Amino acid sequence: MLGFLFGRQTGLDDPLRLKRAESTRRALCLELNPDRNVERIHGNGINTIDIEVIEGRYMLSGGADGVVVIYDLENHSRKPHYTCKAVCTVGRSSRHVHKFSVETVQWYPHDTGMFISSSFDKTMKVWDTETLKPAEIFQFVENVYCHQMSPIARKHSLIAVGTKNPKVQLCDLKSGSCIQVLQGHRGEVLSVKWSPRYEYILATASTDSSVRLWDVRRASGSLFTLDQFNGDPSKSSSEAANTAHNGRVNGLCFTGDGLFLLTTGTDDRMRLWETATGKNTLVNYGKVVNESRKGLKFAVSQGCSLEFAFVPCGSSVAVYAVHSGELVTMLKGHYSNVDCCEFHPDYQELYSGGKDSNILAWIPTPRPPDIEEEQDSKKVSLWINCASFEDAWSSSDED
């Protein structure tokens, strides 16, 4: 730590190097914190969580009970042991509550005054946070599996929606209507993700084993379909051509810079792709157990020297080094299957939700003091003791 500080002070190191190094250390040292609980509100499994990026303070959750909850993650008590309280709930007593399971929740990317939820009740609702009433309701013919609004878009306000129908629908928040349909998949669309680098680039995953990348400004179809064999006809059968996995593809996540895309499938595999070319990087993560029949919400770290993927695996969360494929650790604490997790980039914390109706907080362990720091603290203590002794000696001389 002192070496990093010295390097930054003398101009030998990039000022961000210390921040990235400490963020990496914290991401690698996550453990279940007994001093921090999240209030249990949901009566059934938790399918989705999202933390707003404006203050990094409020967290949304949506459950199989149709309930949506907003939590305050801040410690108001200033005590070591505290509970993150629910500040408001769209519960079963509300006439606006979703009738069936909530599959995805997302904060409006630009302020906390609005959030979006979608459900198996065939609706997507845009909520006013102040009143907890829907400002807009989008009605669909089929169950809604997923939705996402671009985290960086300034020139459009499109929400990509995946349903039981193979067509991906783009809903415009400004007009309140579905303005575009993306055709190409042959099965249910289980996951949609906008690029964090280019506001018009969208990735979609389906039960037809395919992942497609789209430029939504084009009407001619997808840019390309990811191929696990990188176009090598000797390795793929005609049925497996242009497939990303040998099963349902139910999870997508871009890396923070948008240059790579991670996908998960029910073939118990996770793959890393170059988003510019669609090339399979062939990073081997081993067996990544995937028992989810719906969308799997996993997360990638941000602000670290190395990137890590946090992937629900049964009742645990597996932590992988994104570019090497190494399994770093398994975070165990849930009593049943984990369905979603969300990484907090400001504090390098992780929150996970599962079928046990619990949201668990995984917090970095404190940094052990360096040898230099211990020596410095001993010197400071010795100096304080000497100064106190000299003051006492001077006082006795004066008497």
PDB file of N, CA, C and O in Angstrom, residues 97-147:
ATOM      1  N   VAL A  97     -49.750  -3.983  -8.104  1.00  0.00           N
ATOM      2  CA  VAL A  97     -48.759  -5.046  -8.021  1.00  0.00           C
ATOM      3  C   VAL A  97     -48.861  -5.985  -9.229  1.00  0.00           C
ATOM      4  O   VAL A  97     -49.941  -6.161  -9.821  1.00  0.00           O
ATOM      5  N   HIS A  98     -47.721  -6.566  -9.623  1.00  0.00           N
ATOM      6  CA  HIS A  98     -47.736  -7.570 -10.693  1.00  0.00           C
ATOM      7  C   HIS A  98     -48.498  -8.812 -10.218  1.00  0.00           C
ATOM      8  O   HIS A  98     -48.368  -9.225  -9.060  1.00  0.00           O
ATOM      9  N   LYS A  99     -49.262  -9.397 -11.113  1.00  0.00           N
ATOM     10  CA  LYS A  99     -50.089 -10.553 -10.741  1.00  0.00           C
ATOM     11  C   LYS A  99     -49.261 -11.834 -10.621  1.00  0.00           C
ATOM     12  O   LYS A  99     -49.600 -12.722  -9.855  1.00  0.00           O
ATOM     13  N   PHE A 100     -48.168 -11.906 -11.403  1.00  0.00           N
ATOM     14  CA  PHE A 100     -47.323 -13.095 -11.369  1.00  0.00           C
ATOM     15  C   PHE A 100     -45.862 -12.693 -11.161  1.00  0.00           C
ATOM     16  O   PHE A 100     -45.560 -11.533 -10.912  1.00  0.00           O
ATOM     17  N   SER A 101     -44.991 -13.655 -11.284  1.00  0.00           N
ATOM     18  CA  SER A 101     -43.571 -13.491 -10.974  1.00  0.00           C
ATOM     19  C   SER A 101     -42.929 -12.309 -11.712  1.00  0.00           C
ATOM     20  O   SER A 101     -43.109 -12.140 -12.925  1.00  0.00           O
ATOM     21  N   VAL A 102     -42.174 -11.493 -10.952  1.00  0.00           N
ATOM     22  CA  VAL A 102     -41.389 -10.408 -11.544  1.00  0.00           C
ATOM     23  C   VAL A 102     -40.045 -10.984 -11.978  1.00  0.00           C
ATOM     24  O   VAL A 102     -39.303 -11.522 -11.161  1.00  0.00           O
ATOM     25  N   GLU A 103     -39.725 -10.851 -13.269  1.00  0.00           N
ATOM     26  CA  GLU A 103     -38.518 -11.466 -13.814  1.00  0.00           C
ATOM     27  C   GLU A 103     -37.331 -10.505 -13.886  1.00  0.00           C
ATOM     28  O   GLU A 103     -36.183 -10.918 -13.775  1.00  0.00           O
ATOM     29  N   THR A 104     -37.595  -9.226 -14.103  1.00  0.00           N
ATOM     30  CA  THR A 104     -36.514  -8.245 -14.222  1.00  0.00           C
ATOM     31  C   THR A 104     -36.939  -6.917 -13.624  1.00  0.00           C
ATOM     32  O   THR A 104     -38.081  -6.485 -13.815  1.00  0.00           O
ATOM     33  N   VAL A 105     -36.022  -6.274 -12.876  1.00  0.00           N
ATOM     34  CA  VAL A 105     -36.214  -4.897 -12.417  1.00  0.00           C
ATOM     35  C   VAL A 105     -34.975  -4.096 -12.831  1.00  0.00           C
ATOM     36  O   VAL A 105     -33.871  -4.627 -12.889  1.00  0.00           O
ATOM     37  N   GLN A 106     -35.189  -2.810 -13.128  1.00  0.00           N
ATOM     38  CA  GLN A 106     -34.065  -1.954 -13.504  1.00  0.00           C
ATOM     39  C   GLN A 106     -34.384  -0.511 -13.151  1.00  0.00           C
ATOM     40  O   GLN A 106     -35.478  -0.015 -13.418  1.00  0.00           O
ATOM     41  N   TRP A 107     -33.402   0.158 -12.553  1.00  0.00           N
ATOM     42  CA  TRP A 107     -33.521   1.597 -12.319  1.00  0.00           C
ATOM     43  C   TRP A 107     -33.387   2.334 -13.648  1.00  0.00           C
ATOM     44  O   TRP A 107     -32.646   1.901 -14.536  1.00  0.00           O
ATOM     45  N   TYR A 108     -34.087   3.464 -13.773  1.00  0.00           N
ATOM     46  CA  TYR A 108     -33.852   4.360 -14.897  1.00  0.00           C
ATOM     47  C   TYR A 108     -32.399   4.815 -14.799  1.00  0.00           C
ATOM     48  O   TYR A 108     -31.941   5.227 -13.734  1.00  0.00           O
ATOM     49  N   PRO A 109     -31.609   4.714 -15.881  1.00  0.00           N
ATOM     50  CA  PRO A 109     -30.162   4.939 -15.773  1.00  0.00           C
ATOM     51  C   PRO A 109     -29.722   6.345 -15.379  1.00  0.00           C
ATOM     52  O   PRO A 109     -28.595   6.518 -14.923  1.00  0.00           O
ATOM     53  N   HIS A 110     -30.598   7.328 -15.531  1.00  0.00           N
ATOM     54  CA  HIS A 110     -30.145   8.713 -15.364  1.00  0.00           C
ATOM     55  C   HIS A 110     -30.624   9.399 -14.093  1.00  0.00           C
ATOM     56  O   HIS A 110     -30.154  10.482 -13.763  1.00  0.00           O
ATOM     57  N   ASP A 111     -31.571   8.813 -13.366  1.00  0.00           N
ATOM     58  CA  ASP A 111     -31.946   9.315 -12.038  1.00  0.00           C
ATOM     59  C   ASP A 111     -32.777   8.256 -11.326  1.00  0.00           C
ATOM     60  O   ASP A 111     -33.190   7.266 -11.935  1.00  0.00           O
ATOM     61  N   THR A 112     -33.016   8.468 -10.031  1.00  0.00           N
ATOM     62  CA  THR A 112     -33.720   7.458  -9.221  1.00  0.00           C
ATOM     63  C   THR A 112     -35.222   7.719  -9.140  1.00  0.00           C
ATOM     64  O   THR A 112     -35.910   7.082  -8.349  1.00  0.00           O
ATOM     65  N   GLY A 113     -35.719   8.620  -9.969  1.00  0.00           N
ATOM     66  CA  GLY A 113     -37.144   8.949  -9.917  1.00  0.00           C
ATOM     67  C   GLY A 113     -38.029   7.964 -10.638  1.00  0.00           C
ATOM     68  O   GLY A 113     -39.259   8.087 -10.605  1.00  0.00           O
ATOM     69  N   MET A 114     -37.408   6.968 -11.269  1.00  0.00           N
ATOM     70  CA  MET A 114     -38.187   6.037 -12.080  1.00  0.00           C
ATOM     71  C   MET A 114     -37.493   4.680 -12.113  1.00  0.00           C
ATOM     72  O   MET A 114     -36.267   4.605 -12.076  1.00  0.00           O
ATOM     73  N   PHE A 115     -38.278   3.622 -12.177  1.00  0.00           N
ATOM     74  CA  PHE A 115     -37.723   2.283 -12.385  1.00  0.00           C
ATOM     75  C   PHE A 115     -38.693   1.463 -13.219  1.00  0.00           C
ATOM     76  O   PHE A 115     -39.863   1.844 -13.400  1.00  0.00           O
ATOM     77  N   ILE A 116     -38.203   0.339 -13.748  1.00  0.00           N
ATOM     78  CA  ILE A 116     -38.971  -0.483 -14.686  1.00  0.00           C
ATOM     79  C   ILE A 116     -38.989  -1.922 -14.191  1.00  0.00           C
ATOM     80  O   ILE A 116     -37.972  -2.442 -13.729  1.00  0.00           O
ATOM     81  N   SER A 117     -40.136  -2.576 -14.288  1.00  0.00           N
ATOM     82  CA  SER A 117     -40.247  -3.986 -13.923  1.00  0.00           C
ATOM     83  C   SER A 117     -41.033  -4.730 -14.997  1.00  0.00           C
ATOM     84  O   SER A 117     -41.901  -4.156 -15.659  1.00  0.00           O
ATOM     85  N   SER A 118     -40.710  -6.004 -15.183  1.00  0.00           N
ATOM     86  CA  SER A 118     -41.440  -6.837 -16.142  1.00  0.00           C
ATOM     87  C   SER A 118     -41.756  -8.177 -15.509  1.00  0.00           C
ATOM     88  O   SER A 118     -41.040  -8.642 -14.621  1.00  0.00           O
ATOM     89  N   SER A 119     -42.828  -8.806 -16.003  1.00  0.00           N
ATOM     90  CA  SER A 119     -43.385  -9.935 -15.266  1.00  0.00           C
ATOM     91  C   SER A 119     -44.000 -10.986 -16.179  1.00  0.00           C
ATOM     92  O   SER A 119     -44.266 -10.743 -17.368  1.00  0.00           O
ATOM     93  N   PHE A 120     -44.250 -12.147 -15.581  1.00  0.00           N
ATOM     94  CA  PHE A 120     -44.980 -13.210 -16.264  1.00  0.00           C
ATOM     95  C   PHE A 120     -46.460 -12.869 -16.440  1.00  0.00           C
ATOM     96  O   PHE A 120     -47.197 -13.647 -17.052  1.00  0.00           O
ATOM     97  N   ASP A 121     -46.898 -11.732 -15.901  1.00  0.00           N
ATOM     98  CA  ASP A 121     -48.282 -11.321 -16.134  1.00  0.00           C
ATOM     99  C   ASP A 121     -48.433 -10.594 -17.479  1.00  0.00           C
ATOM    100  O   ASP A 121     -49.450  -9.956 -17.747  1.00  0.00           O
ATOM    101  N   LYS A 122     -47.368 -10.689 -18.314  1.00  0.00           N
ATOM    102  CA  LYS A 122     -47.366 -10.159 -19.683  1.00  0.00           C
ATOM    103  C   LYS A 122     -47.344  -8.634 -19.733  1.00  0.00           C
ATOM    104  O   LYS A 122     -47.781  -8.029 -20.716  1.00  0.00           O
ATOM    105  N   THR A 123     -46.812  -8.018 -18.674  1.00  0.00           N
ATOM    106  CA  THR A 123     -46.713  -6.569 -18.663  1.00  0.00           C
ATOM    107  C   THR A 123     -45.292  -6.117 -18.322  1.00  0.00           C
ATOM    108  O   THR A 123     -44.539  -6.847 -17.674  1.00  0.00           O
ATOM    109  N   MET A 124     -44.955  -4.917 -18.768  1.00  0.00           N
ATOM    110  CA  MET A 124     -43.768  -4.200 -18.320  1.00  0.00           C
ATOM    111  C   MET A 124     -44.258  -2.845 -17.816  1.00  0.00           C
ATOM    112  O   MET A 124     -44.967  -2.126 -18.531  1.00  0.00           O
ATOM    113  N   LYS A 125     -43.906  -2.512 -16.576  1.00  0.00           N
ATOM    114  CA  LYS A 125     -44.414  -1.290 -15.955  1.00  0.00           C
ATOM    115  C   LYS A 125     -43.273  -0.315 -15.676  1.00  0.00           C
ATOM    116  O   LYS A 125     -42.223  -0.706 -15.178  1.00  0.00           O
ATOM    117  N   VAL A 126     -43.522   0.945 -16.031  1.00  0.00           N
ATOM    118  CA  VAL A 126     -42.595   2.029 -15.737  1.00  0.00           C
ATOM    119  C   VAL A 126     -43.156   2.778 -14.535  1.00  0.00           C
ATOM    120  O   VAL A 126     -44.244   3.357 -14.611  1.00  0.00           O
ATOM    121  N   TRP A 127     -42.415   2.765 -13.419  1.00  0.00           N
ATOM    122  CA  TRP A 127     -42.933   3.257 -12.140  1.00  0.00           C
ATOM    123  C   TRP A 127     -42.386   4.636 -11.793  1.00  0.00           C
ATOM    124  O   TRP A 127     -41.218   4.939 -12.054  1.00  0.00           O
ATOM    125  N   ASP A 128     -43.235   5.423 -11.157  1.00  0.00           N
ATOM    126  CA  ASP A 128     -42.819   6.669 -10.521  1.00  0.00           C
ATOM    127  C   ASP A 128     -42.397   6.316  -9.093  1.00  0.00           C
ATOM    128  O   ASP A 128     -43.204   5.810  -8.310  1.00  0.00           O
ATOM    129  N   THR A 129     -41.140   6.554  -8.765  1.00  0.00           N
ATOM    130  CA  THR A 129     -40.619   6.153  -7.448  1.00  0.00           C
ATOM    131  C   THR A 129     -41.320   6.893  -6.313  1.00  0.00           C
ATOM    132  O   THR A 129     -41.502   6.338  -5.222  1.00  0.00           O
ATOM    133  N   GLU A 130     -41.706   8.139  -6.541  1.00  0.00           N
ATOM    134  CA  GLU A 130     -42.349   8.947  -5.484  1.00  0.00           C
ATOM    135  C   GLU A 130     -43.703   8.380  -5.096  1.00  0.00           C
ATOM    136  O   GLU A 130     -44.020   8.232  -3.920  1.00  0.00           O
ATOM    137  N   THR A 131     -44.526   8.056  -6.103  1.00  0.00           N
ATOM    138  CA  THR A 131     -45.904   7.637  -5.827  1.00  0.00           C
ATOM    139  C   THR A 131     -46.082   6.124  -5.790  1.00  0.00           C
ATOM    140  O   THR A 131     -47.108   5.627  -5.314  1.00  0.00           O
ATOM    141  N   LEU A 132     -45.070   5.390  -6.298  1.00  0.00           N
ATOM    142  CA  LEU A 132     -45.149   3.933  -6.456  1.00  0.00           C
ATOM    143  C   LEU A 132     -46.375   3.531  -7.279  1.00  0.00           C
ATOM    144  O   LEU A 132     -47.045   2.533  -6.995  1.00  0.00           O
ATOM    145  N   LYS A 133     -46.642   4.333  -8.313  1.00  0.00           N
ATOM    146  CA  LYS A 133     -47.715   4.033  -9.268  1.00  0.00           C
ATOM    147  C   LYS A 133     -47.111   3.961 -10.671  1.00  0.00           C
ATOM    148  O   LYS A 133     -46.156   4.687 -10.972  1.00  0.00           O
ATOM    149  N   PRO A 134     -47.664   3.107 -11.527  1.00  0.00           N
ATOM    150  CA  PRO A 134     -47.125   3.013 -12.892  1.00  0.00           C
ATOM    151  C   PRO A 134     -47.415   4.285 -13.687  1.00  0.00           C
ATOM    152  O   PRO A 134     -48.564   4.730 -13.762  1.00  0.00           O
ATOM    153  N   ALA A 135     -46.366   4.856 -14.263  1.00  0.00           N
ATOM    154  CA  ALA A 135     -46.540   5.998 -15.164  1.00  0.00           C
ATOM    155  C   ALA A 135     -46.874   5.513 -16.566  1.00  0.00           C
ATOM    156  O   ALA A 135     -47.478   6.238 -17.359  1.00  0.00           O
ATOM    157  N   GLU A 136     -46.469   4.279 -16.870  1.00  0.00           N
ATOM    158  CA  GLU A 136     -46.739   3.681 -18.186  1.00  0.00           C
ATOM    159  C   GLU A 136     -46.774   2.170 -18.035  1.00  0.00           C
ATOM    160  O   GLU A 136     -46.014   1.590 -17.256  1.00  0.00           O
ATOM    161  N   ILE A 137     -47.696   1.534 -18.747  1.00  0.00           N
ATOM    162  CA  ILE A 137     -47.791   0.072 -18.742  1.00  0.00           C
ATOM    163  C   ILE A 137     -47.762  -0.424 -20.185  1.00  0.00           C
ATOM    164  O   ILE A 137     -48.589  -0.020 -21.010  1.00  0.00           O
ATOM    165  N   PHE A 138     -46.794  -1.288 -20.484  1.00  0.00           N
ATOM    166  CA  PHE A 138     -46.704  -1.915 -21.803  1.00  0.00           C
ATOM    167  C   PHE A 138     -47.301  -3.319 -21.695  1.00  0.00           C
ATOM    168  O   PHE A 138     -46.874  -4.108 -20.844  1.00  0.00           O
ATOM    169  N   GLN A 139     -48.267  -3.621 -22.538  1.00  0.00           N
ATOM    170  CA  GLN A 139     -48.945  -4.907 -22.500  1.00  0.00           C
ATOM    171  C   GLN A 139     -48.436  -5.786 -23.639  1.00  0.00           C
ATOM    172  O   GLN A 139     -48.292  -5.322 -24.784  1.00  0.00           O
ATOM    173  N   PHE A 140     -48.145  -7.063 -23.335  1.00  0.00           N
ATOM    174  CA  PHE A 140     -47.642  -7.992 -24.345  1.00  0.00           C
ATOM    175  C   PHE A 140     -48.562  -9.204 -24.445  1.00  0.00           C
ATOM    176  O   PHE A 140     -49.374  -9.463 -23.544  1.00  0.00           O
ATOM    177  N   VAL A 141     -48.417  -9.944 -25.534  1.00  0.00           N
ATOM    178  CA  VAL A 141     -49.246 -11.128 -25.764  1.00  0.00           C
ATOM    179  C   VAL A 141     -48.711 -12.325 -24.983  1.00  0.00           C
ATOM    180  O   VAL A 141     -49.468 -13.196 -24.560  1.00  0.00           O
ATOM    181  N   GLU A 142     -47.362 -12.365 -24.773  1.00  0.00           N
ATOM    182  CA  GLU A 142     -46.717 -13.508 -24.127  1.00  0.00           C
ATOM    183  C   GLU A 142     -46.067 -13.088 -22.802  1.00  0.00           C
ATOM    184  O   GLU A 142     -45.920 -11.897 -22.508  1.00  0.00           O
ATOM    185  N   ASN A 143     -45.653 -14.100 -22.010  1.00  0.00           N
ATOM    186  CA  ASN A 143     -44.903 -13.838 -20.776  1.00  0.00           C
ATOM    187  C   ASN A 143     -43.628 -13.060 -21.083  1.00  0.00           C
ATOM    188  O   ASN A 143     -42.957 -13.328 -22.079  1.00  0.00           O
ATOM    189  N   VAL A 144     -43.290 -12.122 -20.212  1.00  0.00           N
ATOM    190  CA  VAL A 144     -42.073 -11.334 -20.402  1.00  0.00           C
ATOM    191  C   VAL A 144     -40.957 -11.946 -19.559  1.00  0.00           C
ATOM    192  O   VAL A 144     -41.083 -12.075 -18.337  1.00  0.00           O
ATOM    193  N   TYR A 145     -39.846 -12.309 -20.209  1.00  0.00           N
ATOM    194  CA  TYR A 145     -38.710 -12.906 -19.517  1.00  0.00           C
ATOM    195  C   TYR A 145     -37.684 -11.858 -19.056  1.00  0.00           C
ATOM    196  O   TYR A 145     -37.039 -12.037 -18.033  1.00  0.00           O
ATOM    197  N   CYS A 146     -37.518 -10.799 -19.844  1.00  0.00           N
ATOM    198  CA  CYS A 146     -36.431  -9.873 -19.551  1.00  0.00           C
ATOM    199  C   CYS A 146     -36.673  -8.542 -20.258  1.00  0.00           C
ATOM    200  O   CYS A 146     -37.429  -8.466 -21.240  1.00  0.00           O
ATOM    201  N   HIS A 147     -36.021  -7.523 -19.768  1.00  0.00           N
ATOM    202  CA  HIS A 147     -36.001  -6.226 -20.454  1.00  0.00           C
ATOM    203  C   HIS A 147     -34.727  -5.500 -20.036  1.00  0.00           C
ATOM    204  O   HIS A 147     -34.135  -5.798 -18.998  1.00  0.00           O
TER     205      HIS A 147
END
